[in-house]
Short mmCIF file of C-alpha atoms in Angstrom, two decimals:
data_model
loop_
_atom_site.label_atom_id
_atom_site.label_comp_id
_atom_site.label_asym_id
_atom_site.label_seq_id
_atom_site.Cartn_x
_atom_site.Cartn_y
_atom_site.Cartn_z
CA MET A 119 -36.16 145.85 244.57
CA GLN A 120 -33.48 147.42 242.44
CA LEU A 121 -35.36 150.07 240.50
CA LEU A 122 -34.17 152.32 237.71
CA ASP A 123 -33.70 155.98 238.40
CA ARG A 124 -37.16 157.42 237.72
CA LYS A 125 -35.94 160.43 235.75
CA GLN A 126 -33.65 158.27 233.64
CA ALA A 127 -36.42 155.74 232.97
CA LEU A 128 -38.93 158.40 231.95
CA ALA A 129 -36.40 159.93 229.53
CA VAL A 130 -36.64 156.78 227.37
CA LEU A 131 -39.24 156.92 224.61
CA PRO A 132 -42.32 154.95 225.79
CA LEU A 133 -42.02 152.33 223.04
CA TRP A 134 -38.59 151.29 224.37
CA ARG A 135 -39.29 151.31 228.12
CA LEU A 136 -40.13 147.60 228.40
CA GLY A 137 -40.00 144.63 226.06
CA PHE A 138 -43.72 144.05 225.71
CA ARG A 139 -44.32 147.36 223.93
CA ALA A 140 -42.25 146.99 220.75
CA PHE A 141 -42.41 143.19 220.52
CA PHE A 142 -46.18 142.95 221.04
CA LEU A 143 -46.89 145.63 218.45
CA ALA A 144 -44.38 144.41 215.88
CA GLY A 145 -45.34 140.77 216.48
CA ALA A 146 -49.02 141.52 215.89
CA VAL A 147 -48.31 143.45 212.69
CA PHE A 148 -45.99 140.67 211.53
CA ALA A 149 -48.70 138.06 212.24
CA LEU A 150 -51.07 139.99 210.01
CA LEU A 151 -48.60 140.48 207.15
CA ALA A 152 -47.06 137.00 207.29
CA ILE A 153 -50.35 135.12 207.04
CA ALA A 154 -51.62 137.50 204.35
CA LEU A 155 -48.48 136.79 202.30
CA TRP A 156 -48.79 133.05 202.92
CA ALA A 157 -52.46 133.07 201.84
CA LEU A 158 -51.52 134.91 198.66
CA ALA A 159 -48.74 132.39 198.04
CA LEU A 160 -51.24 129.52 198.39
CA GLN A 161 -53.42 131.23 195.79
CA GLY A 162 -50.44 131.59 193.46
CA ALA A 163 -50.60 135.38 193.63
CA VAL A 164 -47.03 135.99 194.83
CA SER A 165 -45.11 133.48 192.76
CA LEU A 166 -42.49 136.11 191.99
CA VAL A 167 -41.49 136.42 195.68
CA ALA A 168 -38.27 134.49 196.08
CA VAL A 169 -37.15 133.41 199.54
CA PRO A 170 -34.52 130.81 200.47
CA GLY A 171 -36.04 127.35 200.39
CA GLY A 172 -39.37 128.60 199.03
CA MET A 173 -42.47 130.04 200.70
CA LEU A 174 -43.26 126.86 202.63
CA ALA A 175 -39.84 126.95 204.30
CA TRP A 176 -40.38 130.62 205.15
CA HIS A 177 -43.86 129.97 206.59
CA ARG A 178 -42.69 127.01 208.66
CA HIS A 179 -39.86 129.00 210.17
CA GLU A 180 -41.44 132.39 210.63
CA MET A 181 -44.64 131.50 212.48
CA PRO A 182 -42.94 129.81 215.47
CA PHE A 183 -39.56 131.55 215.34
CA GLY A 184 -40.53 134.95 213.96
CA PHE A 185 -44.03 135.62 215.28
CA ALA A 186 -44.36 133.46 218.41
CA LEU A 187 -40.81 134.02 219.61
CA ALA A 188 -41.26 137.80 219.34
CA ILE A 189 -44.31 137.69 221.62
CA ILE A 190 -42.57 135.29 224.01
CA ALA A 191 -39.62 137.69 224.15
CA GLY A 192 -41.90 140.66 224.83
CA PHE A 193 -43.72 138.81 227.60
CA LEU A 194 -40.66 137.33 229.32
CA LEU A 195 -38.47 140.44 229.09
CA THR A 196 -41.28 142.28 230.88
CA ALA A 197 -42.23 139.57 233.37
CA VAL A 198 -38.62 138.96 234.47
CA GLN A 199 -38.54 142.44 235.99
CA ASN A 200 -41.41 141.49 238.32
CA TRP A 201 -39.93 138.07 239.06
CA THR A 202 -36.46 139.32 239.99
CA GLY A 203 -37.05 142.88 241.22
CA ARG A 204 -34.33 144.02 238.80
CA PRO A 205 -34.75 146.43 235.88
CA GLY A 206 -35.88 144.87 232.63
CA LEU A 207 -34.27 145.50 229.26
CA SER A 208 -35.02 149.01 228.00
CA GLY A 209 -33.60 151.85 225.95
CA ARG A 210 -30.72 151.19 223.58
CA PRO A 211 -30.15 147.52 224.52
CA LEU A 212 -33.83 146.82 223.84
CA ILE A 213 -33.67 148.73 220.56
CA ALA A 214 -30.64 146.67 219.53
CA LEU A 215 -32.35 143.37 220.34
CA PHE A 216 -35.51 144.43 218.53
CA GLY A 217 -33.46 145.61 215.56
CA LEU A 218 -31.85 142.19 215.37
CA TRP A 219 -35.29 140.53 215.34
CA LEU A 220 -36.45 142.88 212.57
CA ALA A 221 -33.29 142.34 210.52
CA ALA A 222 -33.82 138.58 210.80
CA ARG A 223 -37.34 138.97 209.37
CA LEU A 224 -36.25 141.20 206.49
CA ALA A 225 -33.23 139.07 205.61
CA TRP A 226 -35.51 136.45 204.04
CA PHE A 227 -36.33 138.93 201.28
CA ALA A 228 -32.88 140.47 200.88
CA PRO A 229 -30.08 139.21 198.60
CA VAL A 230 -27.85 138.04 201.44
CA PRO A 231 -25.86 134.80 201.74
CA SER A 232 -27.65 131.98 203.57
CA ALA A 233 -25.00 132.16 206.30
CA VAL A 234 -26.04 135.75 207.05
CA LEU A 235 -29.73 134.80 207.12
CA ILE A 236 -29.10 131.89 209.47
CA GLY A 237 -26.71 133.92 211.62
CA LEU A 238 -29.30 136.65 212.17
CA GLN A 239 -31.96 134.14 213.23
CA LEU A 240 -29.70 132.43 215.75
CA ALA A 241 -28.18 135.68 217.01
CA PHE A 242 -31.58 136.97 218.10
CA VAL A 243 -32.62 133.87 220.00
CA GLY A 244 -29.14 133.51 221.49
CA LEU A 245 -29.02 137.07 222.83
CA PHE A 246 -32.59 136.83 224.12
CA ILE A 247 -31.78 133.64 226.05
CA ALA A 248 -28.56 135.16 227.36
CA GLN A 249 -30.46 138.17 228.70
CA MET A 250 -33.07 135.97 230.39
CA ALA A 251 -30.38 133.71 231.86
CA ARG A 252 -28.41 136.65 233.20
CA GLN A 253 -31.40 138.06 235.05
CA LEU A 254 -32.82 134.78 236.34
CA ILE A 255 -29.51 133.26 237.43
CA SER A 256 -28.24 136.43 239.09
CA ALA A 257 -31.48 136.61 241.10
CA ARG A 258 -31.39 132.83 241.76
CA GLN A 259 -34.89 132.42 240.37
CA ARG A 260 -34.71 128.63 240.36
CA ASN A 261 -38.46 128.20 239.99
CA ASN A 262 -38.18 129.88 236.59
CA TYR A 263 -35.21 127.87 235.33
CA PRO A 264 -37.57 125.53 233.39
CA ILE A 265 -38.33 128.54 231.17
CA LEU A 266 -34.63 128.76 230.30
CA LEU A 267 -34.66 125.06 229.45
CA VAL A 268 -37.62 125.46 227.08
CA LEU A 269 -36.01 128.49 225.44
CA ALA A 270 -32.76 126.58 224.93
CA LEU A 271 -34.67 123.67 223.38
CA LEU A 272 -36.52 126.13 221.14
CA ALA A 273 -33.16 127.42 219.95
CA LEU A 274 -32.12 123.84 219.15
CA CYS A 275 -35.35 123.32 217.18
CA GLN A 276 -34.66 126.51 215.26
CA SER A 277 -31.14 125.27 214.55
CA LEU A 278 -32.59 122.01 213.24
CA THR A 279 -35.01 123.89 210.98
CA LEU A 280 -32.25 126.15 209.68
CA ALA A 281 -29.96 123.18 209.09
CA GLY A 282 -32.72 121.70 206.96
CA LEU A 283 -32.97 125.00 205.08
CA ALA A 284 -29.22 125.08 204.43
CA GLN A 285 -29.19 121.47 203.24
CA GLY A 286 -32.43 121.67 201.27
CA ASP A 287 -33.83 118.94 203.55
CA ASP A 288 -37.60 119.32 203.89
CA ASP A 289 -37.78 116.58 206.54
CA LEU A 290 -35.38 118.39 208.90
CA GLN A 291 -37.31 121.64 208.48
CA ARG A 292 -40.58 119.93 209.28
CA ARG A 293 -39.15 118.15 212.31
CA GLY A 294 -37.73 121.36 213.76
CA ALA A 295 -40.89 123.42 213.20
CA LEU A 296 -43.29 120.80 214.62
CA ALA A 297 -41.04 120.20 217.61
CA ALA A 298 -41.02 123.94 218.26
CA LEU A 299 -44.82 124.03 218.24
CA TRP A 300 -45.01 121.47 221.04
CA LEU A 301 -42.33 123.26 223.03
CA ILE A 302 -44.37 126.46 222.68
CA ALA A 303 -47.40 124.47 223.81
CA GLY A 304 -45.48 123.41 226.92
CA LEU A 305 -44.45 127.01 227.58
CA LEU A 306 -48.02 128.22 227.07
CA SER A 307 -49.32 125.60 229.49
CA LEU A 308 -46.70 126.66 232.06
CA ILE A 309 -47.43 130.39 231.75
CA GLY A 310 -51.16 129.83 231.27
CA GLY A 311 -51.24 127.76 234.44
CA ARG A 312 -49.96 130.79 236.32
CA VAL A 313 -51.90 133.63 234.75
CA ILE A 314 -55.28 132.23 233.65
CA PRO A 315 -56.50 131.28 237.15
CA PHE A 316 -55.09 134.54 238.55
CA PHE A 317 -56.71 136.65 235.83
CA THR A 318 -59.97 134.73 236.29
CA GLN A 319 -59.96 135.30 240.04
CA ARG A 320 -59.22 139.01 239.66
CA GLY A 321 -61.53 139.52 236.69
CA LEU A 322 -64.54 138.10 238.53
CA GLY A 323 -63.72 139.64 241.90
CA ARG A 324 -63.36 136.23 243.51
CA SER A 325 -61.72 136.38 246.93
CA GLU A 326 -60.59 132.75 247.00
CA ALA A 327 -57.61 131.86 244.84
CA PHE A 328 -57.63 128.70 242.76
CA ALA A 329 -55.67 125.93 244.44
CA PRO A 330 -52.30 125.34 242.73
CA HIS A 331 -51.45 121.91 241.34
CA PRO A 332 -47.69 121.98 240.69
CA TRP A 333 -47.60 118.36 239.58
CA GLN A 334 -49.90 119.20 236.68
CA ASP A 335 -47.61 122.06 235.65
CA ARG A 336 -44.63 119.72 235.64
CA ALA A 337 -46.48 116.92 233.84
CA LEU A 338 -47.74 119.21 231.07
CA LEU A 339 -44.32 120.75 230.56
CA LEU A 340 -42.69 117.32 230.48
CA GLY A 341 -45.34 116.10 228.03
CA GLY A 342 -44.72 119.06 225.74
CA VAL A 343 -40.96 118.45 225.81
CA LEU A 344 -41.48 114.74 225.10
CA ALA A 345 -43.81 115.49 222.17
CA ALA A 346 -41.22 117.95 220.85
CA ALA A 347 -38.42 115.38 221.17
CA LEU A 348 -40.46 112.78 219.29
CA ASN A 349 -41.05 115.23 216.44
CA ALA A 350 -37.44 116.43 216.38
CA SER A 351 -36.21 112.85 216.13
CA GLY A 352 -38.62 112.14 213.29
CA TYR A 353 -40.19 109.22 215.17
CA GLY A 354 -43.35 111.16 215.97
CA LEU A 355 -43.92 112.10 212.33
CA GLN A 356 -45.17 108.58 211.62
CA ALA A 357 -48.42 107.36 213.15
CA GLN A 358 -47.61 105.22 216.19
CA PRO A 359 -50.72 103.94 218.00
CA TRP A 360 -48.96 103.74 221.36
CA LEU A 361 -48.15 107.45 221.21
CA ALA A 362 -51.88 108.20 221.45
CA THR A 363 -51.46 107.52 225.18
CA LEU A 364 -49.17 110.54 225.55
CA PHE A 365 -51.60 112.90 223.83
CA VAL A 366 -54.66 111.52 225.64
CA GLY A 367 -52.78 112.18 228.86
CA LEU A 368 -52.02 115.76 227.82
CA ALA A 369 -55.65 116.32 226.79
CA THR A 370 -56.87 114.94 230.13
CA LEU A 371 -54.62 117.28 232.12
CA HIS A 372 -55.69 120.28 230.04
CA GLY A 373 -59.33 119.28 230.55
CA LEU A 374 -58.88 119.01 234.31
CA ARG A 375 -57.39 122.50 234.38
CA LEU A 376 -60.22 124.01 232.36
CA TRP A 377 -62.77 122.33 234.62
CA ARG A 378 -61.09 123.64 237.77
CA TRP A 379 -60.77 127.18 236.41
CA TYR A 380 -64.26 127.41 234.97
CA LEU A 381 -66.75 129.87 236.41
CA PRO A 382 -69.93 130.86 234.52
CA GLY A 383 -69.05 134.54 234.89
CA ILE A 384 -66.17 134.30 232.42
CA TRP A 385 -68.61 134.65 229.50
CA ARG A 386 -69.35 138.23 230.57
CA VAL A 387 -65.66 139.21 230.36
CA PRO A 388 -63.94 139.08 226.92
CA LEU A 389 -60.48 139.11 228.53
CA LEU A 390 -61.43 135.87 230.30
CA TRP A 391 -63.46 133.85 227.80
CA SER A 392 -60.79 134.52 225.19
CA LEU A 393 -58.14 132.95 227.44
CA HIS A 394 -60.28 129.94 228.33
CA LEU A 395 -61.29 129.28 224.71
CA ALA A 396 -57.70 129.58 223.52
CA TYR A 397 -56.52 127.20 226.23
CA ALA A 398 -59.20 124.72 225.13
CA TRP A 399 -57.44 124.51 221.76
CA LEU A 400 -54.49 122.90 223.56
CA LEU A 401 -56.87 120.13 224.61
CA LEU A 402 -58.29 119.80 221.07
CA ALA A 403 -54.82 119.72 219.51
CA ALA A 404 -53.74 116.93 221.86
CA LEU A 405 -56.91 114.95 221.10
CA GLY A 406 -56.32 115.50 217.39
CA MET A 407 -52.81 114.09 217.65
CA ALA A 408 -54.12 111.07 219.56
CA ALA A 409 -56.76 110.51 216.86
CA TRP A 410 -54.12 110.76 214.11
CA HIS A 411 -51.83 108.24 215.80
CA LEU A 412 -54.79 105.87 216.08
CA GLY A 413 -55.66 106.32 212.40
CA TRP A 414 -58.90 108.20 213.07
CA LEU A 415 -57.74 111.54 211.65
CA PRO A 416 -56.45 111.70 208.07
CA GLN A 417 -53.85 114.47 208.52
CA ALA A 418 -51.65 115.33 211.48
CA SER A 419 -51.52 118.90 210.12
CA LEU A 420 -55.10 119.42 211.28
CA ALA A 421 -54.01 118.91 214.90
CA SER A 422 -50.85 120.96 214.31
CA HIS A 423 -52.89 123.89 213.06
CA ALA A 424 -55.32 123.57 215.97
CA LEU A 425 -52.22 124.06 218.11
CA ALA A 426 -50.67 126.82 216.00
CA VAL A 427 -53.76 128.88 215.14
CA GLY A 428 -56.20 128.18 217.96
CA ALA A 429 -53.92 127.69 220.96
CA MET A 430 -50.78 129.63 220.11
CA GLY A 431 -52.51 132.42 218.18
CA GLY A 432 -55.46 132.60 220.57
CA LEU A 433 -53.44 132.66 223.79
CA ILE A 434 -51.00 135.17 222.34
CA LEU A 435 -53.80 137.54 221.30
CA ALA A 436 -55.69 137.23 224.58
CA MET A 437 -52.61 137.63 226.77
CA MET A 438 -51.31 140.60 224.78
CA ALA A 439 -54.67 142.31 225.17
CA ARG A 440 -54.73 141.79 228.95
CA ILE A 441 -51.03 142.42 229.69
CA SER A 442 -50.82 145.57 227.58
CA LEU A 443 -53.62 147.17 229.58
CA GLY A 444 -52.10 146.32 232.94
CA HIS A 445 -48.57 147.37 232.05
CA THR A 446 -49.65 150.71 230.58
CA GLY A 447 -51.56 151.63 233.74
CA ARG A 448 -55.00 151.32 232.16
CA PRO A 449 -58.23 149.81 233.52
CA LEU A 450 -58.66 146.18 232.55
CA GLN A 451 -61.37 147.00 230.02
CA PRO A 452 -60.25 146.31 226.46
CA PRO A 453 -61.58 148.26 223.48
CA ARG A 454 -64.94 146.85 222.36
CA ALA A 455 -63.43 145.75 219.08
CA MET A 456 -61.30 143.17 220.89
CA ALA A 457 -64.30 140.94 221.55
CA TRP A 458 -64.66 140.73 217.75
CA ALA A 459 -60.93 140.08 217.44
CA PHE A 460 -61.11 137.13 219.85
CA ALA A 461 -64.17 135.72 218.07
CA LEU A 462 -62.53 136.10 214.65
CA LEU A 463 -59.38 134.34 215.83
CA ASN A 464 -61.36 131.35 217.08
CA LEU A 465 -63.49 131.29 213.92
CA GLY A 466 -60.31 131.32 211.84
CA ALA A 467 -58.91 128.40 213.83
CA LEU A 468 -62.15 126.45 213.38
CA LEU A 469 -62.16 127.09 209.63
CA ARG A 470 -58.49 126.11 209.29
CA VAL A 471 -59.05 122.82 211.09
CA ALA A 472 -62.57 121.80 210.09
CA ALA A 473 -63.15 123.33 206.64
CA GLY A 474 -61.65 122.24 203.35
CA GLY A 475 -58.84 123.85 201.42
CA ASP A 476 -61.28 126.13 199.60
CA TRP A 477 -61.84 127.99 202.89
CA LEU A 478 -58.21 128.62 203.78
CA TRP A 479 -58.48 132.18 202.49
CA LEU A 480 -61.32 132.87 204.92
CA ALA A 481 -59.37 131.39 207.84
CA ALA A 482 -56.43 133.65 206.90
CA LEU A 483 -58.78 136.65 206.64
CA CYS A 484 -60.17 135.98 210.14
CA TRP A 485 -56.63 135.71 211.56
CA GLY A 486 -55.54 138.90 209.81
CA MET A 487 -58.58 140.88 210.96
CA ALA A 488 -58.05 139.74 214.56
CA PHE A 489 -54.45 140.97 214.66
CA ALA A 490 -55.33 144.10 212.68
CA LEU A 491 -57.92 145.01 215.35
CA PHE A 492 -55.31 144.50 218.06
CA SER A 493 -52.73 146.58 216.22
CA LEU A 494 -55.10 149.46 215.51
CA ASN A 495 -56.50 149.61 219.04
CA TYR A 496 -53.34 148.95 221.01
CA ALA A 497 -50.69 150.82 219.00
CA PRO A 498 -51.55 154.15 220.69
CA MET A 499 -51.31 152.53 224.15
CA LEU A 500 -48.01 150.81 223.41
CA CYS A 501 -46.43 153.93 221.94
CA ARG A 502 -47.47 156.30 224.75
CA ALA A 503 -46.42 156.61 228.38
CA ARG A 504 -48.35 154.88 231.17
CA LEU A 505 -51.49 156.69 232.23
CA ASP A 506 -50.39 156.66 235.88
CA GLY A 507 -47.09 158.40 235.10
CA HIS A 508 -44.91 155.48 236.25
CA PRO A 509 -42.00 154.14 234.21
CA GLY A 510 -42.55 151.01 232.20
#
């Protein structure tokens, strides 16, 4: 492995030693603030806030491309170091990339030309992909090239959403944002397929590893890409009964995975049941889309929010909680408050999907409290050096 000089690595402030630190913390705080602002907008309490395209355009763009992409960047910029044996992004280059992400978030509320706003959004995702490509291709990590493909497609979805913003085209914005959600679902299924069985095995002290099923990984990723393409084209935005087959297939594969990974002991370990419950939302979202295409569900947005809040939000929160402990040299025992955070996140997802519009404020409150608990409990860990004295 090509390791950084230890003295040089330890001279970097802890927050900037690896990507997960700044991006996890900032992403969690942003998740809290963004949904709070959106909930206030829905209540008509922030009508004076002016953003390009309106608050709906901002919400559609910022949850997949502001929040989720920040966490994805933090995870992948950290994981690529383990995959390739080469130093991850740290120090000034990491600060610069993070600064670009932050500038892209703030630009929505600044009096800048739309070209500057759009340029900042695309500059961040472009530089992030370039960094990942440089490390994976130089190390010939062909098994991780599908991640580059998904990231490139995410950038195309963001471009579609931003093109809709520039043209004042609501349909283009919707197509890009929904396509991005299903690409993120494919990425979550790919990464979840690697880490959830491993974390479950380790967390329960099981000696036998779960048998891999590469064909399921490929099928779920392909299904996510296909669902994204259908949404990006606009074809999937209209109920098509035959498309229910695609989503029933995705739900079946997710169900098979959950059945194979399940062990009763997970309910004693918050870091495990949170992952399994969040992954189950992928199954529910796919079933919801199948039901909508068959005319059994009145709104496709119910399935989309099961995906966005339950699966994306839940898996992000659970994985941040587990990864942050491991990468800061701490025992895999989260603060007790995190069990409440995981429960609140799932309650918020349930309320968003199952309850009426009058309960949206409570769903937003549950989401905000979950990410507030993470931020409060994990900020000290993420801002301080590893307990074992190692770099990273």
